[in-house]
């Protein structure tokens, strides 16, 4: 019994260098995200706002501060003064606070943990990432189920790349397996699995945990996961099989666009009373997600087919039906918030974020608008992420669609008709 324990402990020690590399890579990723997210305080710019309204807002803000300090008499005098200057100062103040909250959420998505939190996370991660072998076995269990039995059968014979023509050499056999694993680590999951279908040896090489560990570390970052601490027990539940975790754990795919193709029939006019004319109307909804937590939502009619929209669906686009917002994934539920009309008709909030990774074009100034009109509503979407029928996490169903009044804060559900699920379509240019 003691000899088996000694063997298990020695096997665990042999794995420590790999686990140490995994922890070091994850810590380096956390620190790099923290260094790249130097954020300043956000500010709200109101295009062509009147000087009188700005003065009223300043008085109203001071009144709010005094009320919070329990100086009610002075606050009441300032409230009266602000309303004498502008009758709608309270609505303008609520609107400004709502826009500031939108910017704060945008900045919170891009912000990372402080240095001391990163160090604490690294320490807890180091104590948590310990391979626990099953009784009677030593070392980590990287495969399970049918695939484990299949690979076990492969190991009974010598594995080599076989040529299609026996008279021709196979140059891949000249490369060491370590170099092949490094090369595979630079490919995307689709290319890795296609290579695995070539031969038995190719399948065994693609099961190297280092390949899939890198993909997991690169993919599962907020807002794909609630926080970094939550990922360790989930991986442990998969017995540290990083490939199985990557395939089965929910994730939004960022290398393409989710498209919903919707139809409805509209009655038409006919010169002949004996003939009924009907028109089949087609429109598309697009959702493109970015790693920093931003999302582009577009509703386009049949005059703009997907072949025309997909290449230009970027933060610099301005057209009717375009909205910008933020997203986060909790389990299999996708929450999209702060969807603001970005068609160019309304002024947008301006962020004071600077640094190496500022937010893209959506949060730019709209002071050039002739009327300075502001959007009255933002929108919220809740979707369910699924895997159907081939591929992973390639379908989303709309669960709720709501409007938020920026002035009053009221939330009202919107009933959508003729809606269809979103299906994922990979776009090669989006992956770069």
PDB file of N, CA and C in Angstrom, residues 76-144:
ATOM      1  N   UNK A  76     -33.030  71.953  -0.367  1.00  0.00           N
ATOM      2  CA  UNK A  76     -34.327  72.383  -0.888  1.00  0.00           C
ATOM      3  C   UNK A  76     -34.205  73.712  -1.620  1.00  0.00           C
ATOM      4  N   UNK A  77     -33.432  74.638  -1.075  1.00  0.00           N
ATOM      5  CA  UNK A  77     -33.239  75.921  -1.752  1.00  0.00           C
ATOM      6  C   UNK A  77     -32.569  75.739  -3.110  1.00  0.00           C
ATOM      7  N   UNK A  78     -31.556  74.859  -3.162  1.00  0.00           N
ATOM      8  CA  UNK A  78     -30.873  74.637  -4.431  1.00  0.00           C
ATOM      9  C   UNK A  78     -31.760  73.910  -5.436  1.00  0.00           C
ATOM     10  N   UNK A  79     -32.597  72.972  -4.957  1.00  0.00           N
ATOM     11  CA  UNK A  79     -33.546  72.314  -5.862  1.00  0.00           C
ATOM     12  C   UNK A  79     -34.474  73.339  -6.510  1.00  0.00           C
ATOM     13  N   UNK A  80     -34.995  74.258  -5.691  1.00  0.00           N
ATOM     14  CA  UNK A  80     -35.898  75.292  -6.241  1.00  0.00           C
ATOM     15  C   UNK A  80     -35.162  76.165  -7.249  1.00  0.00           C
ATOM     16  N   UNK A  81     -33.929  76.531  -6.919  1.00  0.00           N
ATOM     17  CA  UNK A  81     -33.154  77.363  -7.834  1.00  0.00           C
ATOM     18  C   UNK A  81     -32.911  76.645  -9.158  1.00  0.00           C
ATOM     19  N   UNK A  82     -32.596  75.328  -9.091  1.00  0.00           N
ATOM     20  CA  UNK A  82     -32.348  74.580 -10.315  1.00  0.00           C
ATOM     21  C   UNK A  82     -33.597  74.490 -11.178  1.00  0.00           C
ATOM     22  N   UNK A  83     -34.760  74.263 -10.566  1.00  0.00           N
ATOM     23  CA  UNK A  83     -35.996  74.154 -11.347  1.00  0.00           C
ATOM     24  C   UNK A  83     -36.413  75.503 -11.917  1.00  0.00           C
ATOM     25  N   UNK A  84     -36.055  76.606 -11.246  1.00  0.00           N
ATOM     26  CA  UNK A  84     -36.358  77.915 -11.832  1.00  0.00           C
ATOM     27  C   UNK A  84     -35.496  78.169 -13.071  1.00  0.00           C
ATOM     28  N   UNK A  85     -34.313  77.608 -13.067  1.00  0.00           N
ATOM     29  CA  UNK A  85     -33.429  77.779 -14.224  1.00  0.00           C
ATOM     30  C   UNK A  85     -33.848  76.904 -15.398  1.00  0.00           C
ATOM     31  N   UNK A  86     -34.352  75.678 -15.108  1.00  0.00           N
ATOM     32  CA  UNK A  86     -34.796  74.775 -16.175  1.00  0.00           C
ATOM     33  C   UNK A  86     -35.819  73.809 -15.587  1.00  0.00           C
ATOM     34  N   UNK A  87     -36.991  73.727 -16.221  1.00  0.00           N
ATOM     35  CA  UNK A  87     -38.069  72.885 -15.686  1.00  0.00           C
ATOM     36  C   UNK A  87     -37.741  71.405 -15.766  1.00  0.00           C
ATOM     37  N   UNK A  88     -36.917  70.982 -16.713  1.00  0.00           N
ATOM     38  CA  UNK A  88     -36.620  69.564 -16.925  1.00  0.00           C
ATOM     39  C   UNK A  88     -35.238  69.171 -16.416  1.00  0.00           C
ATOM     40  N   UNK A  89     -34.732  69.888 -15.444  1.00  0.00           N
ATOM     41  CA  UNK A  89     -33.380  69.598 -14.961  1.00  0.00           C
ATOM     42  C   UNK A  89     -33.298  68.220 -14.299  1.00  0.00           C
ATOM     43  N   UNK A  90     -34.408  67.784 -13.656  1.00  0.00           N
ATOM     44  CA  UNK A  90     -34.372  66.479 -12.994  1.00  0.00           C
ATOM     45  C   UNK A  90     -34.259  65.350 -14.019  1.00  0.00           C
ATOM     46  N   UNK A  91     -34.966  65.476 -15.146  1.00  0.00           N
ATOM     47  CA  UNK A  91     -34.874  64.452 -16.178  1.00  0.00           C
ATOM     48  C   UNK A  91     -33.489  64.456 -16.817  1.00  0.00           C
ATOM     49  N   UNK A  92     -32.915  65.643 -17.025  1.00  0.00           N
ATOM     50  CA  UNK A  92     -31.569  65.709 -17.586  1.00  0.00           C
ATOM     51  C   UNK A  92     -30.550  65.083 -16.641  1.00  0.00           C
ATOM     52  N   UNK A  93     -30.747  65.271 -15.327  1.00  0.00           N
ATOM     53  CA  UNK A  93     -29.826  64.676 -14.346  1.00  0.00           C
ATOM     54  C   UNK A  93     -29.931  63.160 -14.348  1.00  0.00           C
ATOM     55  N   UNK A  94     -31.172  62.633 -14.369  1.00  0.00           N
ATOM     56  CA  UNK A  94     -31.347  61.174 -14.402  1.00  0.00           C
ATOM     57  C   UNK A  94     -30.762  60.583 -15.681  1.00  0.00           C
ATOM     58  N   UNK A  95     -30.930  61.297 -16.770  1.00  0.00           N
ATOM     59  CA  UNK A  95     -30.369  60.816 -18.039  1.00  0.00           C
ATOM     60  C   UNK A  95     -28.842  60.768 -17.970  1.00  0.00           C
ATOM     61  N   UNK A  96     -28.242  61.809 -17.411  1.00  0.00           N
ATOM     62  CA  UNK A  96     -26.789  61.842 -17.305  1.00  0.00           C
ATOM     63  C   UNK A  96     -26.271  60.707 -16.429  1.00  0.00           C
ATOM     64  N   UNK A  97     -26.954  60.436 -15.323  1.00  0.00           N
ATOM     65  CA  UNK A  97     -26.545  59.350 -14.435  1.00  0.00           C
ATOM     66  C   UNK A  97     -26.683  57.993 -15.128  1.00  0.00           C
ATOM     67  N   UNK A  98     -27.731  57.843 -15.944  1.00  0.00           N
ATOM     68  CA  UNK A  98     -27.909  56.588 -16.661  1.00  0.00           C
ATOM     69  C   UNK A  98     -26.778  56.373 -17.663  1.00  0.00           C
ATOM     70  N   UNK A  99     -26.407  57.432 -18.393  1.00  0.00           N
ATOM     71  CA  UNK A  99     -25.316  57.307 -19.352  1.00  0.00           C
ATOM     72  C   UNK A  99     -23.986  57.044 -18.648  1.00  0.00           C
ATOM     73  N   UNK A 100     -23.794  57.642 -17.485  1.00  0.00           N
ATOM     74  CA  UNK A 100     -22.568  57.371 -16.736  1.00  0.00           C
ATOM     75  C   UNK A 100     -22.508  55.911 -16.293  1.00  0.00           C
ATOM     76  N   UNK A 101     -23.656  55.354 -15.901  1.00  0.00           N
ATOM     77  CA  UNK A 101     -23.668  53.947 -15.498  1.00  0.00           C
ATOM     78  C   UNK A 101     -23.328  53.041 -16.666  1.00  0.00           C
ATOM     79  N   UNK A 102     -23.772  53.422 -17.887  1.00  0.00           N
ATOM     80  CA  UNK A 102     -23.422  52.637 -19.079  1.00  0.00           C
ATOM     81  C   UNK A 102     -21.915  52.645 -19.298  1.00  0.00           C
ATOM     82  N   UNK A 103     -21.303  53.813 -19.159  1.00  0.00           N
ATOM     83  CA  UNK A 103     -19.851  53.900 -19.328  1.00  0.00           C
ATOM     84  C   UNK A 103     -19.117  53.135 -18.247  1.00  0.00           C
ATOM     85  N   UNK A 104     -19.644  53.168 -17.018  1.00  0.00           N
ATOM     86  CA  UNK A 104     -18.984  52.430 -15.939  1.00  0.00           C
ATOM     87  C   UNK A 104     -19.002  50.938 -16.217  1.00  0.00           C
ATOM     88  N   UNK A 105     -20.118  50.435 -16.736  1.00  0.00           N
ATOM     89  CA  UNK A 105     -20.178  49.012 -17.084  1.00  0.00           C
ATOM     90  C   UNK A 105     -19.210  48.687 -18.206  1.00  0.00           C
ATOM     91  N   UNK A 106     -19.090  49.604 -19.193  1.00  0.00           N
ATOM     92  CA  UNK A 106     -18.152  49.387 -20.285  1.00  0.00           C
ATOM     93  C   UNK A 106     -16.723  49.310 -19.754  1.00  0.00           C
ATOM     94  N   UNK A 107     -16.381  50.196 -18.817  1.00  0.00           N
ATOM     95  CA  UNK A 107     -15.032  50.205 -18.262  1.00  0.00           C
ATOM     96  C   UNK A 107     -14.798  49.013 -17.361  1.00  0.00           C
ATOM     97  N   UNK A 108     -15.842  48.571 -16.632  1.00  0.00           N
ATOM     98  CA  UNK A 108     -15.676  47.423 -15.741  1.00  0.00           C
ATOM     99  C   UNK A 108     -15.390  46.154 -16.519  1.00  0.00           C
ATOM    100  N   UNK A 109     -15.949  46.051 -17.732  1.00  0.00           N
ATOM    101  CA  UNK A 109     -15.687  44.859 -18.548  1.00  0.00           C
ATOM    102  C   UNK A 109     -14.216  44.799 -18.931  1.00  0.00           C
ATOM    103  N   UNK A 110     -13.630  45.962 -19.265  1.00  0.00           N
ATOM    104  CA  UNK A 110     -12.253  45.978 -19.717  1.00  0.00           C
ATOM    105  C   UNK A 110     -11.265  46.012 -18.568  1.00  0.00           C
ATOM    106  N   UNK A 111     -11.703  46.431 -17.370  1.00  0.00           N
ATOM    107  CA  UNK A 111     -10.786  46.515 -16.235  1.00  0.00           C
ATOM    108  C   UNK A 111     -10.410  45.121 -15.774  1.00  0.00           C
ATOM    109  N   UNK A 112      -9.237  44.987 -15.230  1.00  0.00           N
ATOM    110  CA  UNK A 112      -8.772  43.724 -14.680  1.00  0.00           C
ATOM    111  C   UNK A 112      -8.536  43.880 -13.195  1.00  0.00           C
ATOM    112  N   UNK A 113      -8.116  42.805 -12.557  1.00  0.00           N
ATOM    113  CA  UNK A 113      -7.963  42.792 -11.123  1.00  0.00           C
ATOM    114  C   UNK A 113      -6.725  43.570 -10.710  1.00  0.00           C
ATOM    115  N   UNK A 114      -6.747  44.210  -9.519  1.00  0.00           N
ATOM    116  CA  UNK A 114      -5.545  44.867  -9.010  1.00  0.00           C
ATOM    117  C   UNK A 114      -4.439  43.854  -8.773  1.00  0.00           C
ATOM    118  N   UNK A 115      -3.228  44.383  -8.568  1.00  0.00           N
ATOM    119  CA  UNK A 115      -2.062  43.508  -8.445  1.00  0.00           C
ATOM    120  C   UNK A 115      -2.203  42.549  -7.279  1.00  0.00           C
ATOM    121  N   UNK A 116      -2.694  43.058  -6.125  1.00  0.00           N
ATOM    122  CA  UNK A 116      -2.780  42.166  -4.972  1.00  0.00           C
ATOM    123  C   UNK A 116      -3.809  41.062  -5.197  1.00  0.00           C
ATOM    124  N   UNK A 117      -4.906  41.369  -5.926  1.00  0.00           N
ATOM    125  CA  UNK A 117      -5.883  40.333  -6.215  1.00  0.00           C
ATOM    126  C   UNK A 117      -5.312  39.300  -7.172  1.00  0.00           C
ATOM    127  N   UNK A 118      -4.489  39.753  -8.126  1.00  0.00           N
ATOM    128  CA  UNK A 118      -3.866  38.811  -9.051  1.00  0.00           C
ATOM    129  C   UNK A 118      -2.938  37.869  -8.305  1.00  0.00           C
ATOM    130  N   UNK A 119      -2.157  38.418  -7.353  1.00  0.00           N
ATOM    131  CA  UNK A 119      -1.242  37.573  -6.586  1.00  0.00           C
ATOM    132  C   UNK A 119      -2.012  36.569  -5.734  1.00  0.00           C
ATOM    133  N   UNK A 120      -3.118  37.024  -5.100  1.00  0.00           N
ATOM    134  CA  UNK A 120      -3.924  36.105  -4.303  1.00  0.00           C
ATOM    135  C   UNK A 120      -4.520  35.009  -5.173  1.00  0.00           C
ATOM    136  N   UNK A 121      -4.980  35.394  -6.382  1.00  0.00           N
ATOM    137  CA  UNK A 121      -5.548  34.399  -7.289  1.00  0.00           C
ATOM    138  C   UNK A 121      -4.493  33.386  -7.711  1.00  0.00           C
ATOM    139  N   UNK A 122      -3.267  33.864  -7.972  1.00  0.00           N
ATOM    140  CA  UNK A 122      -2.204  32.946  -8.364  1.00  0.00           C
ATOM    141  C   UNK A 122      -1.896  31.952  -7.249  1.00  0.00           C
ATOM    142  N   UNK A 123      -1.909  32.454  -5.998  1.00  0.00           N
ATOM    143  CA  UNK A 123      -1.638  31.552  -4.878  1.00  0.00           C
ATOM    144  C   UNK A 123      -2.730  30.505  -4.724  1.00  0.00           C
ATOM    145  N   UNK A 124      -4.014  30.965  -4.814  1.00  0.00           N
ATOM    146  CA  UNK A 124      -5.105  30.006  -4.692  1.00  0.00           C
ATOM    147  C   UNK A 124      -5.138  29.040  -5.862  1.00  0.00           C
ATOM    148  N   UNK A 125      -4.784  29.557  -7.049  1.00  0.00           N
ATOM    149  CA  UNK A 125      -4.746  28.685  -8.223  1.00  0.00           C
ATOM    150  C   UNK A 125      -3.651  27.627  -8.076  1.00  0.00           C
ATOM    151  N   UNK A 126      -2.492  28.033  -7.507  1.00  0.00           N
ATOM    152  CA  UNK A 126      -1.400  27.088  -7.330  1.00  0.00           C
ATOM    153  C   UNK A 126      -1.781  25.978  -6.372  1.00  0.00           C
ATOM    154  N   UNK A 127      -2.537  26.344  -5.318  1.00  0.00           N
ATOM    155  CA  UNK A 127      -2.948  25.318  -4.361  1.00  0.00           C
ATOM    156  C   UNK A 127      -4.068  24.449  -4.893  1.00  0.00           C
ATOM    157  N   UNK A 128      -4.850  24.997  -5.854  1.00  0.00           N
ATOM    158  CA  UNK A 128      -5.989  24.234  -6.371  1.00  0.00           C
ATOM    159  C   UNK A 128      -5.582  23.288  -7.489  1.00  0.00           C
ATOM    160  N   UNK A 129      -4.596  23.706  -8.314  1.00  0.00           N
ATOM    161  CA  UNK A 129      -4.219  22.881  -9.464  1.00  0.00           C
ATOM    162  C   UNK A 129      -3.305  21.760  -8.986  1.00  0.00           C
ATOM    163  N   UNK A 130      -3.882  20.723  -8.478  1.00  0.00           N
ATOM    164  CA  UNK A 130      -3.142  19.547  -8.030  1.00  0.00           C
ATOM    165  C   UNK A 130      -3.818  18.327  -8.609  1.00  0.00           C
ATOM    166  N   UNK A 131      -3.085  17.530  -9.333  1.00  0.00           N
ATOM    167  CA  UNK A 131      -3.648  16.329  -9.946  1.00  0.00           C
ATOM    168  C   UNK A 131      -3.912  15.300  -8.863  1.00  0.00           C
ATOM    169  N   UNK A 132      -5.138  14.850  -8.768  1.00  0.00           N
ATOM    170  CA  UNK A 132      -5.521  13.847  -7.791  1.00  0.00           C
ATOM    171  C   UNK A 132      -5.797  12.546  -8.517  1.00  0.00           C
ATOM    172  N   UNK A 133      -4.852  11.588  -8.561  1.00  0.00           N
ATOM    173  CA  UNK A 133      -5.087  10.335  -9.272  1.00  0.00           C
ATOM    174  C   UNK A 133      -6.104   9.484  -8.558  1.00  0.00           C
ATOM    175  N   UNK A 134      -6.828   8.711  -9.350  1.00  0.00           N
ATOM    176  CA  UNK A 134      -7.791   7.780  -8.768  1.00  0.00           C
ATOM    177  C   UNK A 134      -7.061   6.645  -8.062  1.00  0.00           C
ATOM    178  N   UNK A 135      -7.767   5.966  -7.197  1.00  0.00           N
ATOM    179  CA  UNK A 135      -7.175   4.838  -6.489  1.00  0.00           C
ATOM    180  C   UNK A 135      -6.775   3.765  -7.480  1.00  0.00           C
ATOM    181  N   UNK A 136      -5.531   3.237  -7.301  1.00  0.00           N
ATOM    182  CA  UNK A 136      -5.049   2.204  -8.201  1.00  0.00           C
ATOM    183  C   UNK A 136      -4.426   2.750  -9.456  1.00  0.00           C
ATOM    184  N   UNK A 137      -4.404   4.117  -9.615  1.00  0.00           N
ATOM    185  CA  UNK A 137      -3.813   4.716 -10.791  1.00  0.00           C
ATOM    186  C   UNK A 137      -2.852   5.805 -10.351  1.00  0.00           C
ATOM    187  N   UNK A 138      -1.912   6.102 -11.172  1.00  0.00           N
ATOM    188  CA  UNK A 138      -0.975   7.172 -10.870  1.00  0.00           C
ATOM    189  C   UNK A 138      -0.952   8.146 -12.034  1.00  0.00           C
ATOM    190  N   UNK A 139      -0.741   9.422 -11.705  1.00  0.00           N
ATOM    191  CA  UNK A 139      -0.680  10.424 -12.751  1.00  0.00           C
ATOM    192  C   UNK A 139      -2.055  10.928 -13.124  1.00  0.00           C
ATOM    193  N   UNK A 140      -2.116  11.982 -13.919  1.00  0.00           N
ATOM    194  CA  UNK A 140      -3.378  12.588 -14.307  1.00  0.00           C
ATOM    195  C   UNK A 140      -4.123  11.753 -15.327  1.00  0.00           C
ATOM    196  N   UNK A 141      -5.418  11.892 -15.324  1.00  0.00           N
ATOM    197  CA  UNK A 141      -6.270  11.216 -16.304  1.00  0.00           C
ATOM    198  C   UNK A 141      -6.690  12.252 -17.324  1.00  0.00           C
ATOM    199  N   UNK A 142      -6.179  12.167 -18.538  1.00  0.00           N
ATOM    200  CA  UNK A 142      -6.425  13.164 -19.553  1.00  0.00           C
ATOM    201  C   UNK A 142      -7.511  12.765 -20.535  1.00  0.00           C
ATOM    202  N   UNK A 143      -7.881  11.472 -20.565  1.00  0.00           N
ATOM    203  CA  UNK A 143      -8.898  11.003 -21.494  1.00  0.00           C
ATOM    204  C   UNK A 143      -9.922  10.178 -20.744  1.00  0.00           C
ATOM    205  N   UNK A 144     -11.117  10.109 -21.299  1.00  0.00           N
ATOM    206  CA  UNK A 144     -12.182   9.325 -20.686  1.00  0.00           C
ATOM    207  C   UNK A 144     -13.162   8.904 -21.771  1.00  0.00           C
TER     208      UNK A 144
END
